[in-house]
XYZ file of C-alpha atoms in Angstrom:
382
model
C -14.096 5.970 17.245
C -17.642 5.200 16.182
C -18.392 1.623 15.009
C -18.411 2.747 11.369
C -15.081 4.595 11.753
C -13.601 1.554 13.477
C -14.845 -0.646 10.633
C -13.123 1.485 7.982
C -9.966 1.841 10.099
C -9.668 -1.950 10.364
C -10.093 -2.335 6.604
C -7.420 0.306 5.984
C -5.015 -1.278 8.462
C -5.293 -4.571 6.605
C -4.774 -2.834 3.257
C -2.152 -0.193 4.046
C -0.648 -1.909 7.122
C -0.404 -0.369 10.566
C 2.559 1.925 9.952
C 0.658 4.177 7.533
C -2.976 3.865 8.608
C -3.586 6.647 11.143
C -7.057 6.909 12.758
C -8.361 10.239 14.102
C -5.246 12.428 13.666
C -5.363 15.920 15.139
C -5.570 19.262 13.377
C -5.719 22.796 14.708
C -6.203 23.309 18.454
C -6.133 19.561 19.046
C -9.361 18.942 17.174
C -9.880 15.874 15.000
C -8.494 16.438 11.515
C -10.337 13.599 9.778
C -11.540 10.094 10.569
C -8.539 8.365 9.019
C -5.338 9.480 7.339
C -3.085 7.270 5.230
C 0.441 8.631 4.724
C 2.900 6.755 2.535
C 5.298 9.152 0.820
C 4.449 10.693 -1.614
C 0.761 9.795 -1.219
C -1.772 11.016 1.344
C -5.338 9.684 1.510
C -7.918 11.585 3.553
C -10.903 9.510 4.738
C -14.122 10.863 6.173
C -16.740 8.412 7.472
C -20.389 9.257 8.177
C -23.084 6.888 9.414
C -26.444 8.538 8.733
C -29.833 6.849 8.942
C -32.770 8.923 7.732
C -36.238 8.232 9.106
C -38.721 7.731 6.300
C -40.672 10.980 5.962
C -42.989 9.702 3.253
C -41.307 11.980 0.696
C -38.371 10.224 -0.971
C -37.023 13.433 -2.494
C -36.782 15.042 0.935
C -35.163 11.924 2.408
C -32.560 11.778 -0.373
C -31.724 15.467 0.053
C -31.331 15.081 3.821
C -29.136 12.010 3.524
C -26.853 13.530 0.880
C -26.420 16.668 2.964
C -25.515 14.819 6.159
C -23.698 11.767 4.772
C -21.883 13.160 1.747
C -21.769 16.949 1.892
C -20.575 16.883 5.505
C -17.777 14.432 4.609
C -16.707 16.547 1.648
C -16.529 19.605 3.893
C -14.428 17.725 6.458
C -12.073 16.397 3.764
C -11.508 19.813 2.195
C -10.921 21.301 5.644
C -8.373 18.594 6.478
C -6.632 19.118 3.159
C -6.345 22.834 3.824
C -4.578 22.188 7.136
C -2.359 19.484 5.643
C -1.386 21.889 2.885
C 0.258 24.243 5.370
C 1.723 21.520 7.627
C 4.931 19.517 7.622
C 3.802 16.948 10.175
C 0.651 15.665 11.823
C 0.000 14.763 15.473
C -1.735 11.458 16.094
C -4.678 10.733 18.372
C -2.409 9.979 21.338
C -1.450 13.706 21.249
C 2.247 12.789 21.463
C 3.324 10.952 18.304
C 4.003 13.059 15.220
C 4.216 11.844 11.629
C 6.127 13.728 8.940
C 4.119 14.484 5.816
C 5.638 14.051 2.348
C 7.313 17.209 0.993
C 4.572 19.487 -0.314
C 6.118 19.742 -3.793
C 5.828 15.954 -4.256
C 2.661 15.325 -2.270
C -0.314 13.594 -3.916
C -3.674 14.019 -2.164
C -6.600 11.620 -2.579
C -9.998 12.089 -0.961
C -12.417 9.313 0.043
C -15.811 9.754 1.716
C -17.483 6.648 3.120
C -21.238 6.971 3.611
C -23.016 4.452 5.832
C -26.804 4.207 6.092
C -27.439 4.336 2.358
C -30.696 2.947 1.001
C -31.166 1.712 -2.565
C -32.914 4.945 -3.499
C -30.064 7.138 -2.252
C -27.491 8.002 -4.937
C -23.748 8.255 -4.319
C -22.664 11.618 -5.698
C -18.942 11.898 -6.426
C -16.514 13.967 -8.454
C -14.985 17.401 -8.065
C -17.082 19.117 -5.428
C -15.250 22.407 -5.854
C -11.793 21.790 -4.401
C -10.697 18.481 -5.877
C -12.116 15.082 -6.763
C -13.806 13.188 -3.926
C -14.448 9.447 -4.204
C -17.691 8.523 -2.448
C -18.344 4.905 -1.428
C -20.802 3.163 0.812
C -20.096 0.520 3.459
C -20.414 -2.312 0.930
C -18.264 -0.867 -1.843
C -15.412 0.318 0.437
C -15.175 -3.235 1.772
C -14.995 -4.729 -1.728
C -12.491 -2.153 -3.017
C -10.070 -2.389 -0.087
C -10.155 -6.178 -0.053
C -9.479 -6.404 -3.783
C -6.951 -3.558 -4.076
C -5.186 -4.427 -0.839
C -1.879 -2.619 -1.273
C -1.426 1.133 -1.221
C -0.055 1.056 -4.769
C -3.010 -0.898 -6.187
C -5.556 1.282 -4.369
C -3.905 4.563 -5.362
C -3.652 3.467 -9.003
C -7.384 2.755 -9.055
C -8.291 6.126 -7.540
C -5.980 8.007 -9.903
C -7.117 6.115 -13.017
C -10.776 6.611 -12.138
C -10.257 10.341 -11.553
C -8.558 10.724 -14.935
C -11.295 8.735 -16.667
C -14.157 10.736 -15.169
C -12.315 14.015 -15.838
C -12.789 13.236 -19.532
C -16.551 13.290 -19.008
C -17.031 9.528 -18.722
C -19.796 9.258 -16.137
C -21.739 5.950 -15.999
C -25.480 5.851 -16.491
C -25.873 3.291 -13.720
C -23.951 0.877 -11.550
C -22.198 0.853 -8.211
C -18.535 1.350 -7.281
C -17.960 -2.407 -7.480
C -19.107 -2.345 -11.109
C -16.568 0.392 -11.828
C -13.974 -1.911 -10.277
C -15.073 -4.813 -12.499
C -14.570 -2.701 -15.646
C -11.198 -1.490 -14.350
C -9.992 -5.024 -13.697
C -11.296 -6.427 -16.979
C -9.500 -3.708 -18.940
C -6.145 -4.546 -17.364
C -6.420 -2.017 -14.505
C -7.549 0.802 -16.765
C -10.755 2.104 -18.305
C -11.858 2.010 -21.956
C -10.516 5.163 -23.584
C -11.706 6.765 -25.805
C -15.267 6.133 -24.701
C -18.381 8.073 -25.725
C -20.749 6.365 -23.309
C -20.269 3.998 -20.373
C -23.241 1.943 -19.185
C -22.671 -0.217 -16.102
C -24.967 -3.136 -15.348
C -25.545 -3.576 -11.632
C -24.277 -7.164 -11.648
C -20.892 -6.620 -13.304
C -18.919 -7.277 -10.133
C -20.830 -10.442 -9.256
C -20.224 -11.764 -12.774
C -16.548 -10.829 -12.721
C -15.695 -12.392 -9.362
C -17.195 -15.709 -10.476
C -15.038 -15.768 -13.605
C -12.472 -18.617 -13.778
C -9.619 -16.202 -14.529
C -10.463 -14.107 -11.465
C -10.621 -17.201 -9.239
C -7.266 -18.376 -10.615
C -5.600 -15.003 -9.948
C -6.912 -14.906 -6.394
C -5.466 -18.356 -5.766
C -2.097 -17.298 -7.218
C -2.025 -14.285 -4.913
C -2.288 -16.362 -1.741
C 1.478 -16.759 -1.452
C 2.025 -12.997 -1.810
C 0.721 -12.324 1.703
C 4.005 -13.615 3.060
C 5.393 -10.211 2.032
C 2.693 -8.453 4.079
C 3.585 -10.623 7.081
C 7.264 -9.733 6.719
C 6.454 -6.016 6.769
C 4.291 -6.325 9.869
C 6.910 -8.470 11.616
C 9.609 -5.898 10.852
C 7.405 -3.139 12.255
C 6.812 -5.136 15.429
C 10.530 -5.951 15.813
C 11.508 -2.328 15.297
C 9.079 -1.091 17.920
C 10.573 -3.620 20.363
C 14.143 -2.478 19.587
C 15.210 -5.712 17.908
C 16.552 -4.126 14.702
C 19.918 -2.383 14.418
C 18.760 0.390 12.059
C 17.845 4.073 12.410
C 14.167 5.067 12.352
C 14.642 7.065 9.154
C 16.326 4.182 7.306
C 13.783 1.728 8.680
C 10.797 3.772 7.535
C 12.085 4.327 4.001
C 13.003 0.645 3.661
C 9.641 -0.598 4.908
C 7.805 2.048 2.884
C 9.433 0.719 -0.268
C 8.467 -2.844 0.655
C 4.893 -1.655 1.230
C 4.747 0.129 -2.126
C 5.184 -3.158 -3.979
C 1.880 -4.017 -5.630
C 0.147 -7.361 -5.193
C 1.677 -8.952 -8.291
C 5.202 -7.856 -7.305
C 4.639 -9.236 -3.810
C 3.745 -12.572 -5.345
C 7.113 -12.732 -7.127
C 9.081 -11.496 -4.115
C 7.366 -13.935 -1.753
C 8.102 -16.806 -4.117
C 11.794 -15.902 -4.275
C 11.933 -15.534 -0.499
C 10.545 -19.041 -0.010
C 12.917 -20.467 -2.610
C 15.843 -19.138 -0.567
C 14.754 -20.178 2.933
C 13.106 -23.425 1.814
C 9.753 -24.933 2.740
C 8.535 -27.921 4.694
C 9.791 -31.017 2.927
C 11.669 -28.937 0.352
C 14.880 -27.525 1.875
C 16.963 -25.044 -0.117
C 20.697 -24.929 -0.800
C 20.545 -21.271 -1.831
C 22.308 -18.929 0.589
C 21.458 -15.599 -1.005
C 19.705 -14.123 -4.010
C 19.304 -10.765 -5.752
C 15.820 -9.844 -7.023
C 14.891 -6.788 -9.069
C 11.504 -5.302 -8.129
C 8.986 -5.851 -10.919
C 7.084 -2.755 -9.756
C 10.035 -0.359 -9.448
C 13.050 -1.320 -11.536
C 15.293 1.021 -9.531
C 14.944 -1.247 -6.472
C 16.899 -4.455 -5.871
C 16.258 -6.818 -2.985
C 18.821 -9.137 -1.414
C 17.582 -12.167 0.502
C 20.115 -13.888 2.745
C 19.678 -17.167 4.592
C 22.120 -17.533 7.484
C 22.006 -18.737 11.118
C 21.548 -16.144 13.829
C 24.271 -17.711 16.028
C 26.458 -14.702 15.209
C 23.943 -11.965 14.493
C 26.592 -9.310 13.917
C 28.380 -11.465 11.326
C 25.082 -12.005 9.496
C 24.404 -8.291 9.466
C 27.863 -7.575 8.051
C 27.375 -10.190 5.356
C 23.977 -8.711 4.495
C 25.506 -5.239 4.197
C 28.338 -6.448 1.964
C 25.958 -8.411 -0.243
C 23.789 -5.308 -0.631
C 26.874 -3.347 -1.738
C 27.736 -6.049 -4.286
C 24.137 -6.051 -5.520
C 24.311 -2.289 -6.036
C 27.587 -2.721 -7.949
C 26.089 -5.410 -10.171
C 22.950 -3.357 -10.864
C 24.327 -0.026 -12.028
C 20.915 1.297 -13.096
C 19.395 0.717 -9.648
C 19.752 3.265 -6.854
C 18.387 1.394 -3.834
C 19.071 -2.030 -2.341
C 17.036 -3.515 0.503
C 18.479 -6.559 2.263
C 16.469 -9.131 4.200
C 18.172 -11.797 6.320
C 16.651 -14.735 8.183
C 17.274 -18.430 8.918
C 16.346 -21.450 6.841
C 12.777 -22.636 7.227
C 12.137 -24.638 10.385
C 8.503 -24.980 11.268
C 9.355 -26.235 14.756
C 11.027 -23.039 15.990
C 10.858 -19.283 15.659
C 12.900 -17.037 13.412
C 14.789 -13.754 13.424
C 14.917 -10.944 10.866
C 17.512 -8.342 9.905
C 17.108 -5.565 7.375
C 19.545 -3.340 5.479
C 18.693 -0.210 3.508
C 21.262 1.102 1.029
C 20.498 4.150 -1.115
C 23.226 5.185 -3.586
C 21.781 7.318 -6.411
C 25.201 7.559 -8.090
C 27.700 4.713 -8.201
C 31.295 5.902 -8.102
C 33.759 3.892 -10.188
C 36.379 4.155 -7.462
C 34.490 1.424 -5.589
C 34.671 -1.076 -8.454
C 37.979 -2.664 -7.427
C 36.767 -3.125 -3.849
C 33.585 -4.808 -5.011
C 35.478 -7.142 -7.336
C 37.749 -8.042 -4.437
C 34.748 -8.900 -2.239
C 33.184 -10.983 -4.996
C 36.418 -12.897 -5.557
C 37.283 -13.500 -1.903
C 33.805 -14.137 -0.515
C 32.137 -15.479 -3.653
C 29.144 -13.169 -3.245
C 26.829 -13.352 -6.273
C 29.705 -14.629 -8.397
C 27.370 -16.514 -10.723
């Protein structure tokens, strides 16, 4: 990878996590498909990165035309070409030429296109929009860094791209401003844009003003605890790759994918509940297990279990049974994800187990069994 591609890949890994951030995947005849592909069912993001420095010719119009052609037009062409191949493919081969990744089913697949143009000077405009075969977001090295650090979950980033596309499709193009200023408007309007809107004028200091606002600073501080959820996901991925989890690859991927689709606010709530169960330094917890409904997707329920790993198999069985009880007690949910670990002990390590239970339809014939489990084992009886 070039330094600029590596820079974007690192940003994406931090935002989308390693399981879904795929640098330099291969297309036809083993050639590079695009610079980076993000796949998290049902969403696919195609990234193209160009680092173009134009030598000053003395004619700014000529320099602008040359830079746009090499930095933006070339990326757009690569993105459309990658999308064409993806459209007729069910899986993609990664850069190691061995690993393959299944793509979301074509009927449900959502494609987003992002071109990142390095080497931009203040006089060079960022042209974006529908370039003939779908909307392409165009960012420079500064704006992509701001966007991915602020919208640092796949759900938050996708929502921004989608909302911006819908807004601009209505003819709402700004008279001035950078991508960060678009982000400032989006955040100030509750993660949306002002609609209806006859004219949008963006000052070039909107983002700087917004990020110094007391409310913004407060929200950033509140989000600090949410990164525990990110750490859990990465730890699960590492444990799975090392064969430490007793779960099939398919069940593991769909469970972790759901955890990754939680937005930043939902992760804040989930992380807080997780810590309340396992306890913290100087604040031990008497809670053994808890059910938590996802605030992002109400069809998902999480079960957090705190139990010693002395008998790992017993803990896994308890986690499975608690997930079944949680599904029984939440008839309008269809998926339960169980997480098990020990109580907090800063002096030693920890272990993790995970359970994925997907039951779209609850059959009443199981009710008596669940009531029996609740009565005998006192699982979620209160």
